């Protein structure tokens, strides 16, 4: 079966915006993604290397301000839901398929290496910038935060600034 | 009044909402095509602007929604999480994310969605993101200066650009919908007439007009709190307001009679309050009036609330705010604390000859010896401030 068409972008935007408003109304904060990844990283690190973790200054600060398991946070639960939601959408739209999606000009291997490096940069940047596209840019915009909007400009501005150098990954 | 957490929804139930909100979040992202890196990267190469359309529409929708909720007093903007501004970490962090975006083709949320439908490159991105986070955690002492430096607090655009939230929302709508028309043209050129956005020109025109009308209405909206505070700062409004007052003499007399129904609401700075205040006083700033605990204080049965500011105007503002918020049994101390101090506490007889004094002067002389003792005896009440902003963000 052919995959279904994507949702109309303006409708998707409207729904996402309304979801964000509901989230802020209920919880007092916006949506997020990278924070959940951080929780998993911290949990893994503390489980695999407990002795080492005790000597990591960042974790000492983190544990002083965050009580309880790093996994029992709002963002971790939200992301668990998001994984399920994405899966449901994928099933309904016939989009479930193991594949390496890449431009025809590069190999799968190149694409995987690029994804890994890009992910590492994004993960690192999201820590430095206190949030990613969801937590800083989109949620920051919703609450008129100068910091969030500045981060958003930097993310997309950065993308355009460096797009030329990595064009071979995406276009002919 | 929102947010519902923690007053109406406890932390456990909040986690249930987290899952439900997450399901909708993931569903929308995947449905919009954000599980595909090719689609996402199209933003930077001009062949697919879906990200811009979805992201910008979501952003302006949420802005208007937040504005509407606060306008009608359903959401307290002082309690929601506002991303802080650390200037250079925001800029450098954002730029690094931008590079990561063009190389990796995903952002963290979208990569997780992609991974769930089988995109192996998305899985690689997720692993990479975790390694990047690990790098930050392990190397934190190296970046700490950049991370915690240039702290500008939690400004909103209204402060930074000195425009109203409503006007900013309207301008963003103009920029957003202007860009939709522009990128449509670019997309067509780059893809050599492949239609990416199937929305017809006519539909887009209708959406644009509707959005601009909503934007115009939104530009007039203001958080309810700000509107009320504007009102009480308007001198014409103050002078037209009917105010029930109490004079320094009457208040002093009631203190001397140990009138238990008196409850002084001292709205001066907490510094001044701690230096000296009146008997039975509670310190509340005008902003505190909006809290639930203040409401409970004002509406205590059998209490008369005496609003005391520095001077007459400030006391009037406090009185009007209390009335605007529907509080009962409120009186304004005429002349405020300063007048009470000069009338009663610091009273000096103008004459040493008893026969030359008026009754009022005799009263004040007596009061000036008793009231300071009462002040000394009574412990001012310090109310624990319950207003705590929600925590948030991904930091």
Coordinates of C-alpha atoms in Angstrom, one line a residue:
Chain A
X1 CA 0.0 0.0 0.0
X2 CA 1.1 3.5 -0.7
X3 CA 1.8 5.8 2.2
X4 CA -1.0 8.4 2.8
X5 CA -0.4 12.0 2.2
X6 CA 0.9 14.2 5.0
X7 CA -1.5 16.5 6.9
X8 CA -2.0 20.0 5.5
X9 CA 0.8 22.0 7.1
X10 CA -1.4 24.9 8.2
X11 CA -3.8 22.5 9.9
X12 CA -0.9 20.7 11.5
X13 CA 0.5 24.0 12.7
X14 CA -2.9 25.0 14.1
X15 CA -3.3 21.7 16.0
X16 CA 0.3 21.9 17.3
X17 CA -0.3 25.5 18.4
X18 CA -3.5 24.6 20.2
X19 CA -1.8 21.6 21.9
X20 CA 0.9 23.9 23.1
X21 CA -1.7 26.3 24.6
X22 CA -3.4 23.4 26.3
X23 CA -0.1 22.3 27.7
X24 CA 0.8 25.7 29.0
X25 CA -2.7 26.1 30.5
X26 CA -2.4 22.7 32.3
X27 CA 1.2 22.6 33.3
X28 CA 2.5 26.1 33.2
X29 CA 5.2 25.1 30.7
X30 CA 5.5 24.2 27.1
X31 CA 6.5 21.1 25.1
X32 CA 10.0 19.6 25.0
X33 CA 12.1 16.9 23.6
X34 CA 15.9 17.1 24.3
X35 CA 15.2 17.3 28.1
X36 CA 13.9 13.8 28.0
X37 CA 17.0 12.6 26.2
X38 CA 19.1 14.3 28.8
X39 CA 17.2 12.4 31.6
X40 CA 17.9 9.1 29.8
X41 CA 21.6 10.0 29.5
X42 CA 21.9 10.9 33.2
X43 CA 20.0 7.8 34.2
X44 CA 22.2 5.6 32.1
X45 CA 25.4 7.3 33.3
X46 CA 24.5 6.9 36.9
X47 CA 23.5 3.3 36.4
X48 CA 26.5 2.2 34.3
X49 CA 29.2 4.3 36.1
X50 CA 27.9 5.3 39.6
X51 CA 31.3 5.9 41.0
X52 CA 32.3 8.1 38.1
X53 CA 28.9 10.0 38.2
X54 CA 29.5 11.1 41.7
X55 CA 32.5 13.0 40.6
X56 CA 30.9 14.8 37.6
X57 CA 30.3 18.4 38.7
X58 CA 27.3 18.8 36.4
X59 CA 25.6 15.9 37.9
X60 CA 26.3 17.1 41.4
X61 CA 24.6 20.4 40.6
X62 CA 21.8 18.5 38.8
X63 CA 21.1 16.2 41.7
X64 CA 21.1 19.1 44.2
X65 CA 18.2 20.7 42.3
X66 CA 16.4 17.6 41.0
X67 CA 14.9 15.2 43.5
X68 CA 13.9 11.7 42.7
X69 CA 14.8 9.5 39.7
X70 CA 15.9 11.4 36.6
X71 CA 13.4 9.3 34.6
X72 CA 10.3 10.4 36.6
X73 CA 10.0 13.8 34.9
X74 CA 7.2 15.4 32.9
X75 CA 9.3 15.5 29.7
X76 CA 10.2 11.7 29.9
X77 CA 6.5 10.8 30.2
X78 CA 5.6 13.3 27.4
X79 CA 8.2 11.8 25.1
X80 CA 7.0 8.3 25.9
X81 CA 3.6 9.5 24.7
X82 CA 5.1 11.2 21.7
X83 CA 6.8 7.9 20.6
X84 CA 3.5 6.2 20.8
X85 CA 1.7 9.0 19.0
X86 CA 4.2 9.0 16.2
X87 CA 4.0 5.2 15.9
X88 CA 0.2 5.4 15.7
X89 CA 0.3 8.1 13.0
X90 CA 2.9 6.0 11.1
X91 CA 0.6 2.9 11.3
X92 CA -2.5 4.8 10.2
X93 CA -0.6 6.4 7.3
X94 CA 1.2 3.2 6.1
X95 CA 4.5 4.8 6.8
X96 CA 6.1 2.1 8.9
X97 CA 9.3 0.9 7.2
X98 CA 12.8 0.2 8.1
X99 CA 14.9 2.4 5.9
X100 CA 17.8 4.8 5.7
X101 CA 16.3 7.9 4.1
X102 CA 18.9 9.7 2.1
X103 CA 19.6 11.8 -1.0
X104 CA 20.5 9.8 -4.1
X105 CA 23.9 11.4 -4.2
X106 CA 25.2 9.9 -1.0
X107 CA 25.4 6.4 0.4
X108 CA 23.4 5.0 3.3
X109 CA 26.6 4.9 5.3
X110 CA 27.3 8.6 4.7
X111 CA 23.8 9.4 5.7
X112 CA 24.1 7.5 8.9
X113 CA 27.4 9.1 9.9
X114 CA 26.0 12.5 9.1
X115 CA 22.9 11.8 11.2
X116 CA 25.1 10.7 14.1
X117 CA 27.3 13.8 13.9
X118 CA 24.3 16.1 13.4
X119 CA 22.6 14.5 16.3
X120 CA 25.7 15.0 18.5
X121 CA 25.9 18.7 17.6
X122 CA 22.2 19.2 18.1
X123 CA 22.2 17.4 21.5
X124 CA 25.2 19.4 22.6
X125 CA 23.7 22.7 21.3
X126 CA 20.4 22.0 23.0
X127 CA 22.1 21.8 26.4
X128 CA 24.1 25.0 25.8
X129 CA 21.0 26.8 24.5
X130 CA 18.7 25.4 27.3
X131 CA 16.3 23.6 24.9
X132 CA 15.8 22.5 21.4
X133 CA 13.4 23.4 18.6
X134 CA 10.5 22.3 20.9
X135 CA 11.5 23.5 24.3
X136 CA 13.3 26.7 23.5
X137 CA 12.2 27.8 20.0
X138 CA 8.5 26.8 19.8
X139 CA 7.6 26.9 23.5
X140 CA 9.6 30.1 24.0
X141 CA 7.8 31.8 21.2
X142 CA 4.4 30.8 22.7
X143 CA 5.2 32.6 26.0
X144 CA 6.9 35.6 24.2
X145 CA 10.2 34.8 25.7
X146 CA 13.1 36.9 24.4
X147 CA 15.5 34.1 25.2
X148 CA 13.4 31.4 23.4
X149 CA 12.9 33.6 20.3
X150 CA 16.6 34.4 20.2
X151 CA 17.5 30.7 20.3
X152 CA 14.9 30.1 17.5
X153 CA 16.5 32.7 15.3
X154 CA 20.0 31.3 16.1
X155 CA 18.9 27.7 15.2
X156 CA 17.3 28.5 11.9
X157 CA 19.8 31.3 11.1
X158 CA 22.6 28.8 11.8
X159 CA 20.9 26.3 9.5
X160 CA 20.9 28.7 6.6
X161 CA 24.4 30.0 7.5
X162 CA 25.9 26.6 7.2
X163 CA 23.5 25.0 4.6
X164 CA 25.9 25.7 1.7
X165 CA 28.7 23.6 3.1
X166 CA 26.6 20.5 3.5
X167 CA 24.5 20.8 0.4
X168 CA 25.9 17.6 -1.1
X169 CA 24.1 15.7 1.7
X170 CA 20.7 16.9 0.4
X171 CA 20.7 18.2 -3.1
X172 CA 22.5 17.6 -6.4
Chain B
X1 CA -7.0 30.5 37.0
X2 CA -4.4 28.5 35.1
X3 CA -1.9 27.0 35.1
X4 CA -3.8 24.1 36.7
X5 CA -0.6 22.5 38.1
X6 CA 0.0 22.4 41.0
X7 CA -3.2 23.9 42.5
X8 CA -5.8 21.8 40.7
X9 CA -3.8 19.0 39.3
X10 CA -1.2 17.1 41.4
X11 CA 2.1 15.9 40.1
X12 CA 1.0 12.3 39.6
X13 CA -2.0 13.2 37.5
X14 CA 0.2 15.7 35.7
X15 CA 2.3 12.7 34.4
X16 CA -0.8 11.2 33.0
X17 CA -1.5 14.4 31.1
X18 CA 2.2 14.3 30.0
X19 CA 1.6 11.0 28.2
X20 CA -1.7 12.2 26.6
X21 CA -0.2 15.5 25.5
X22 CA 2.9 13.5 24.2
X23 CA 0.7 11.2 22.1
X24 CA -0.9 14.2 20.5
X25 CA 2.5 15.9 20.0
X26 CA 4.1 12.8 18.4
X27 CA 1.0 12.2 16.2
X28 CA 0.9 15.7 14.9
X29 CA 4.7 15.8 14.2
X30 CA 4.6 12.5 12.3
X31 CA 1.4 13.4 10.4
X32 CA 2.9 16.7 9.3
X33 CA 5.9 14.9 7.8
X34 CA 8.4 15.7 10.4
X35 CA 9.5 12.1 10.6
X36 CA 11.3 12.6 7.3
X37 CA 14.7 14.3 7.3
X38 CA 14.4 15.1 3.6
X39 CA 11.3 17.1 4.3
X40 CA 12.9 18.8 7.3
X41 CA 16.1 19.7 5.5
X42 CA 14.1 21.1 2.6
X43 CA 13.7 24.2 4.7
X44 CA 17.4 25.0 4.2
X45 CA 17.6 24.2 0.5
X46 CA 14.3 25.7 -0.6
X47 CA 12.7 22.6 -2.0
X48 CA 10.3 22.0 0.9
X49 CA 9.1 24.7 3.4
X50 CA 6.7 22.4 5.3
X51 CA 8.7 23.0 8.5
X52 CA 8.3 26.8 8.2
X53 CA 4.6 26.5 7.6
X54 CA 3.9 24.1 10.5
X55 CA 6.3 25.7 12.9
X56 CA 5.3 29.3 12.3
X57 CA 1.6 28.5 12.3
X58 CA 1.9 26.7 15.6
X59 CA 4.0 29.5 17.1
X60 CA 1.5 32.3 16.2
X61 CA -1.5 30.1 17.2
X62 CA 0.1 29.5 20.6
X63 CA 1.0 33.1 21.1
X64 CA -2.6 34.2 20.4
X65 CA -4.0 31.4 22.6
X66 CA -1.8 32.4 25.5
X67 CA -2.8 36.0 25.0
X68 CA -6.5 35.2 24.9
X69 CA -6.3 33.1 28.0
X70 CA -4.5 35.7 30.0
X71 CA -6.8 38.5 28.7
X72 CA -9.8 36.7 30.1
X73 CA -8.0 36.0 33.4
X74 CA -7.8 32.3 32.8
X75 CA -4.0 32.1 32.7
X76 CA -1.6 33.9 35.0
X77 CA 1.5 34.8 33.0
X78 CA 3.5 35.4 36.1
X79 CA 3.2 31.7 37.0
X80 CA 4.2 30.2 33.7
X81 CA 7.7 29.2 32.7
X82 CA 9.4 31.8 30.5
X83 CA 12.6 30.6 29.0
X84 CA 15.4 32.7 30.5
X85 CA 17.8 34.8 28.4
X86 CA 21.5 33.9 28.7
X87 CA 22.6 35.9 25.7
X88 CA 25.7 34.1 24.4
X89 CA 24.7 30.6 25.4
X90 CA 21.4 31.1 23.5
X91 CA 23.2 32.3 20.4
X92 CA 26.1 29.9 20.4
X93 CA 23.9 27.0 21.4
X94 CA 21.4 27.9 18.7
X95 CA 24.0 28.1 16.0
X96 CA 25.4 24.7 17.0
X97 CA 21.9 23.3 16.8
X98 CA 21.6 24.9 13.4
X99 CA 24.7 23.1 12.1
X100 CA 23.4 19.9 13.6
X101 CA 20.1 20.4 11.8
X102 CA 21.7 20.8 8.3
X103 CA 24.1 17.9 8.9
X104 CA 21.7 15.5 10.6
X105 CA 18.4 16.5 9.0
X106 CA 16.5 16.2 12.2
X107 CA 16.0 17.9 15.6
X108 CA 15.6 15.9 18.8
X109 CA 11.8 15.7 18.8
X110 CA 11.4 14.9 15.1
X111 CA 14.2 12.3 15.2
X112 CA 12.4 10.4 17.9
X113 CA 9.3 10.4 15.7
X114 CA 11.3 9.3 12.6
X115 CA 12.9 6.5 14.7
X116 CA 9.5 5.2 15.7
X117 CA 8.4 4.6 12.1
X118 CA 11.6 2.8 11.2
X119 CA 13.9 5.5 9.9
X120 CA 17.4 4.1 10.7
X121 CA 19.0 7.5 10.1
X122 CA 16.7 9.0 12.7
X123 CA 17.8 6.3 15.2
X124 CA 21.4 7.3 14.5
X125 CA 20.5 10.9 15.1
X126 CA 18.9 10.0 18.5
X127 CA 22.1 8.1 19.5
X128 CA 24.2 11.1 18.4
X129 CA 22.0 13.5 20.4
X130 CA 22.6 11.5 23.5
X131 CA 26.3 11.4 22.9
X132 CA 26.2 15.2 22.4
X133 CA 24.4 15.6 25.7
X134 CA 26.8 13.3 27.4
X135 CA 29.7 15.4 26.0
X136 CA 28.1 18.5 27.5
X137 CA 27.6 16.9 30.9
X138 CA 31.1 15.5 31.1
X139 CA 32.8 18.6 29.8
X140 CA 30.5 21.0 31.7
X141 CA 33.3 22.8 33.6
X142 CA 34.7 23.9 30.2
X143 CA 31.4 25.5 29.1
X144 CA 30.1 26.7 32.4
X145 CA 31.2 30.3 31.9
X146 CA 29.4 30.5 28.6
X147 CA 26.4 28.6 29.9
X148 CA 25.8 30.7 33.0
X149 CA 27.2 34.1 31.8
X150 CA 25.3 37.1 30.4
X151 CA 22.2 36.3 32.4
X152 CA 19.5 38.8 31.6
X153 CA 16.8 37.2 33.6
X154 CA 13.5 36.2 32.0
X155 CA 12.6 39.0 29.7
X156 CA 9.6 38.9 27.4
X157 CA 9.6 40.6 24.0
X158 CA 7.3 43.3 25.4
X159 CA 10.2 44.3 27.7
X160 CA 13.0 43.9 25.1
X161 CA 11.3 45.6 22.2
X162 CA 9.1 47.9 24.3
X163 CA 5.9 46.9 22.5
X164 CA 2.7 45.2 23.7
X165 CA 2.4 41.4 23.6
X166 CA -0.6 41.9 21.3
X167 CA 1.2 44.0 18.8
X168 CA 4.1 41.5 18.8
X169 CA 1.7 38.7 18.1
X170 CA 0.1 40.7 15.2
X171 CA 3.5 41.4 13.7
X172 CA 4.5 37.8 13.9
X173 CA 1.3 36.8 12.1
X174 CA 2.1 39.3 9.3
X175 CA 5.6 38.0 9.0
X176 CA 4.4 34.3 9.1
X177 CA 1.8 34.7 6.4
X178 CA 3.9 37.0 4.3
X179 CA 6.6 34.3 4.4
X180 CA 4.1 31.6 3.3
X181 CA 3.4 33.5 0.1
X182 CA 7.1 34.1 -0.5
X183 CA 8.3 30.6 0.1
X184 CA 5.6 29.2 -2.1
X185 CA 7.3 31.1 -5.0
X186 CA 10.8 30.0 -4.0
X187 CA 9.6 26.3 -3.6
X188 CA 8.1 26.4 -7.1
X189 CA 11.3 27.7 -8.6
X190 CA 13.6 25.3 -6.8
X191 CA 11.5 22.2 -7.5
X192 CA 10.8 23.2 -11.0
X193 CA 7.0 23.3 -10.5
X194 CA 6.6 20.3 -8.2
X195 CA 3.7 21.1 -5.9
X196 CA 4.8 20.6 -2.3
X197 CA 2.1 22.5 -0.5
X198 CA -1.2 21.3 -2.0
X199 CA -3.2 24.1 -0.3
X200 CA -4.8 26.1 -3.2
X201 CA -4.1 29.8 -3.6
X202 CA -7.7 30.6 -2.8
X203 CA -7.6 28.6 0.5
X204 CA -4.3 30.2 1.4
X205 CA -5.8 33.6 0.7
X206 CA -8.8 32.8 3.0
X207 CA -6.5 31.5 5.7
X208 CA -4.3 34.6 5.4
X209 CA -7.2 37.0 5.7
X210 CA -8.7 35.2 8.7
X211 CA -5.3 35.1 10.4
X212 CA -4.8 38.8 9.9
X213 CA -8.2 39.6 11.3
X214 CA -7.4 37.4 14.3
X215 CA -4.1 39.2 14.6
X216 CA -5.8 42.6 14.6
X217 CA -8.1 41.5 17.4
X218 CA -5.2 40.0 19.2
X219 CA -3.2 43.2 19.0
X220 CA -5.8 44.8 21.3
X221 CA -5.7 42.1 23.9
X222 CA -3.8 42.5 27.1
X223 CA -3.3 40.2 30.1
X224 CA -6.2 40.9 32.6
X225 CA -3.7 41.8 35.3
X226 CA -2.0 44.4 33.2
X227 CA -5.3 45.9 32.3
X228 CA -6.4 46.3 35.9
X229 CA -3.0 47.7 36.8
X230 CA -3.3 50.2 34.0
X231 CA -6.7 51.3 35.3
X232 CA -5.5 52.0 38.8
X233 CA -2.6 54.0 37.5
X234 CA -4.9 56.3 35.5
X235 CA -5.3 59.5 37.6
X236 CA -8.7 60.3 36.0
X237 CA -10.0 56.9 37.0
X238 CA -8.6 57.3 40.5
X239 CA -10.3 60.7 41.0
X240 CA -13.6 59.4 39.7
X241 CA -13.6 56.4 42.0
X242 CA -15.7 56.6 45.2
X243 CA -13.4 55.8 48.1
X244 CA -14.3 55.0 51.7
X245 CA -11.6 56.5 53.8
X246 CA -10.6 56.5 57.4
X247 CA -8.5 59.3 59.0
X248 CA -5.3 59.0 61.0
X249 CA -7.2 60.1 64.1
X250 CA -10.0 57.6 63.7
X251 CA -7.6 54.8 63.0
X252 CA -5.4 55.8 66.0
X253 CA -8.5 55.8 68.2
X254 CA -9.5 52.4 67.1
X255 CA -6.0 51.1 67.7
X256 CA -6.2 52.5 71.2
X257 CA -9.6 50.8 71.8
X258 CA -7.9 47.6 70.7
X259 CA -10.4 47.1 67.9
X260 CA -10.0 43.5 67.0
X261 CA -11.7 43.9 63.6
X262 CA -8.9 46.0 62.2
X263 CA -6.6 44.5 59.7
X264 CA -4.0 46.8 58.2
X265 CA -2.9 45.9 54.7
X266 CA 0.4 47.6 54.3
X267 CA 1.2 47.9 50.6
X268 CA 4.6 49.7 50.9
X269 CA 7.9 48.1 50.1
X270 CA 8.8 45.2 52.4
X271 CA 11.9 47.2 53.5
X272 CA 9.7 50.0 54.8
X273 CA 7.3 47.5 56.2
X274 CA 10.1 45.9 58.2
X275 CA 11.4 49.3 59.5
X276 CA 8.0 50.3 60.9
X277 CA 4.4 49.5 60.2
X278 CA 1.1 49.8 62.0
X279 CA -0.4 47.3 64.5
X280 CA -1.9 44.2 63.0
X281 CA -0.4 44.8 59.6
X282 CA 0.2 42.4 56.8
X283 CA 2.5 43.3 54.0
X284 CA 1.2 42.8 50.5
X285 CA 2.4 44.3 47.2
X286 CA -0.2 45.3 44.6
X287 CA 0.9 42.3 42.6
X288 CA 0.3 40.0 45.6
X289 CA -3.4 41.1 45.6
X290 CA -4.0 38.8 42.7
X291 CA -3.0 35.7 44.6
X292 CA -5.4 33.3 46.2
X293 CA -3.8 33.7 49.6
X294 CA -4.5 37.5 49.5
X295 CA -8.1 36.8 48.7
X296 CA -8.3 34.7 51.8
X297 CA -6.7 37.4 53.9
X298 CA -9.0 40.1 52.6
X299 CA -12.2 38.1 52.9
X300 CA -11.7 37.0 56.5
X301 CA -14.9 37.4 58.3
X302 CA -15.5 40.4 60.7
X303 CA -12.4 42.1 59.5
X304 CA -12.1 45.6 58.2
X305 CA -9.1 46.0 55.8
X306 CA -7.3 49.3 56.0
X307 CA -5.2 49.9 53.0
X308 CA -2.0 51.8 53.8
X309 CA 0.4 53.0 51.2
X310 CA 3.2 55.6 51.5
X311 CA 1.0 58.5 50.6
X312 CA -2.6 59.3 49.7
X313 CA -2.3 58.3 46.0
X314 CA -0.7 55.0 46.6
X315 CA -3.2 54.1 49.3
X316 CA -6.0 55.0 46.8
X317 CA -4.5 52.7 44.2
X318 CA -4.4 49.9 46.7
X319 CA -8.0 50.6 47.7
X320 CA -9.2 50.6 44.1
X321 CA -7.4 47.4 43.2
X322 CA -8.9 45.7 46.2
X323 CA -12.4 46.9 45.0
X324 CA -11.7 45.9 41.4
X325 CA -10.8 42.4 42.7
X326 CA -14.1 42.3 44.6
X327 CA -12.7 42.4 48.1
X328 CA -15.2 43.5 50.8
X329 CA -14.8 45.7 53.9
X330 CA -12.0 47.9 52.6
X331 CA -11.1 51.4 53.8
X332 CA -8.3 53.7 52.7
X333 CA -6.1 55.4 55.2
X334 CA -6.3 59.1 54.2
X335 CA -2.8 60.4 53.5
X336 CA -1.3 57.0 53.9
X337 CA 1.4 55.9 56.3
X338 CA 3.4 59.2 56.0
X339 CA 0.4 61.3 57.2
X340 CA -0.3 58.9 60.0
X341 CA 3.3 59.1 61.1
X342 CA 3.3 62.9 61.1
X343 CA -0.2 63.2 62.6
X344 CA 0.1 60.7 65.4
X345 CA 3.5 58.9 65.9
X346 CA 5.6 62.0 65.5
X347 CA 3.1 64.4 67.0
X348 CA 4.6 67.5 68.6
X349 CA 2.5 69.9 70.6
X350 CA 2.5 73.4 69.1
X351 CA 2.2 74.9 72.5
X352 CA 3.2 74.0 76.0
X353 CA 0.3 75.9 77.5
X354 CA -2.5 73.4 78.0
X355 CA -5.3 75.9 77.5
X356 CA -4.0 76.7 74.0
X357 CA -4.5 73.1 72.7
X358 CA -7.5 72.0 70.8
X359 CA -9.3 68.7 71.6
X360 CA -7.8 67.2 68.6
X361 CA -4.3 68.1 69.6
X362 CA -4.8 66.7 73.1
X363 CA -6.0 63.5 71.5
X364 CA -3.0 63.2 69.3
X365 CA -0.7 63.9 72.1
X366 CA -2.2 61.0 74.0
X367 CA -2.2 58.8 70.9
X368 CA 1.4 59.6 70.2
X369 CA 2.3 58.0 73.5
X370 CA 0.1 54.9 73.1
X371 CA 0.2 54.0 69.4
X372 CA 4.1 53.5 69.3
X373 CA 3.8 51.1 72.2
X374 CA 1.1 49.1 70.3
X375 CA 3.3 49.1 67.2
X376 CA 6.2 47.8 69.3
X377 CA 4.0 45.0 70.8
X378 CA 2.4 43.8 67.6
X379 CA 4.3 41.5 65.4
X380 CA 3.9 42.3 61.7
X381 CA 2.7 39.3 59.8
X382 CA 4.9 38.1 57.0
X383 CA 3.0 36.1 54.5
X384 CA 4.8 33.4 52.8
X385 CA 4.6 34.1 49.1
X386 CA 3.0 31.1 47.4
X387 CA 3.6 32.3 43.9
X388 CA 6.1 30.0 42.3
X389 CA 6.7 29.9 38.6
X390 CA 6.4 26.6 36.9
X391 CA 9.7 24.9 36.0
X392 CA 10.1 24.0 32.4
X393 CA 12.4 24.0 29.4
X394 CA 14.8 21.3 28.5
X395 CA 17.8 22.6 30.5

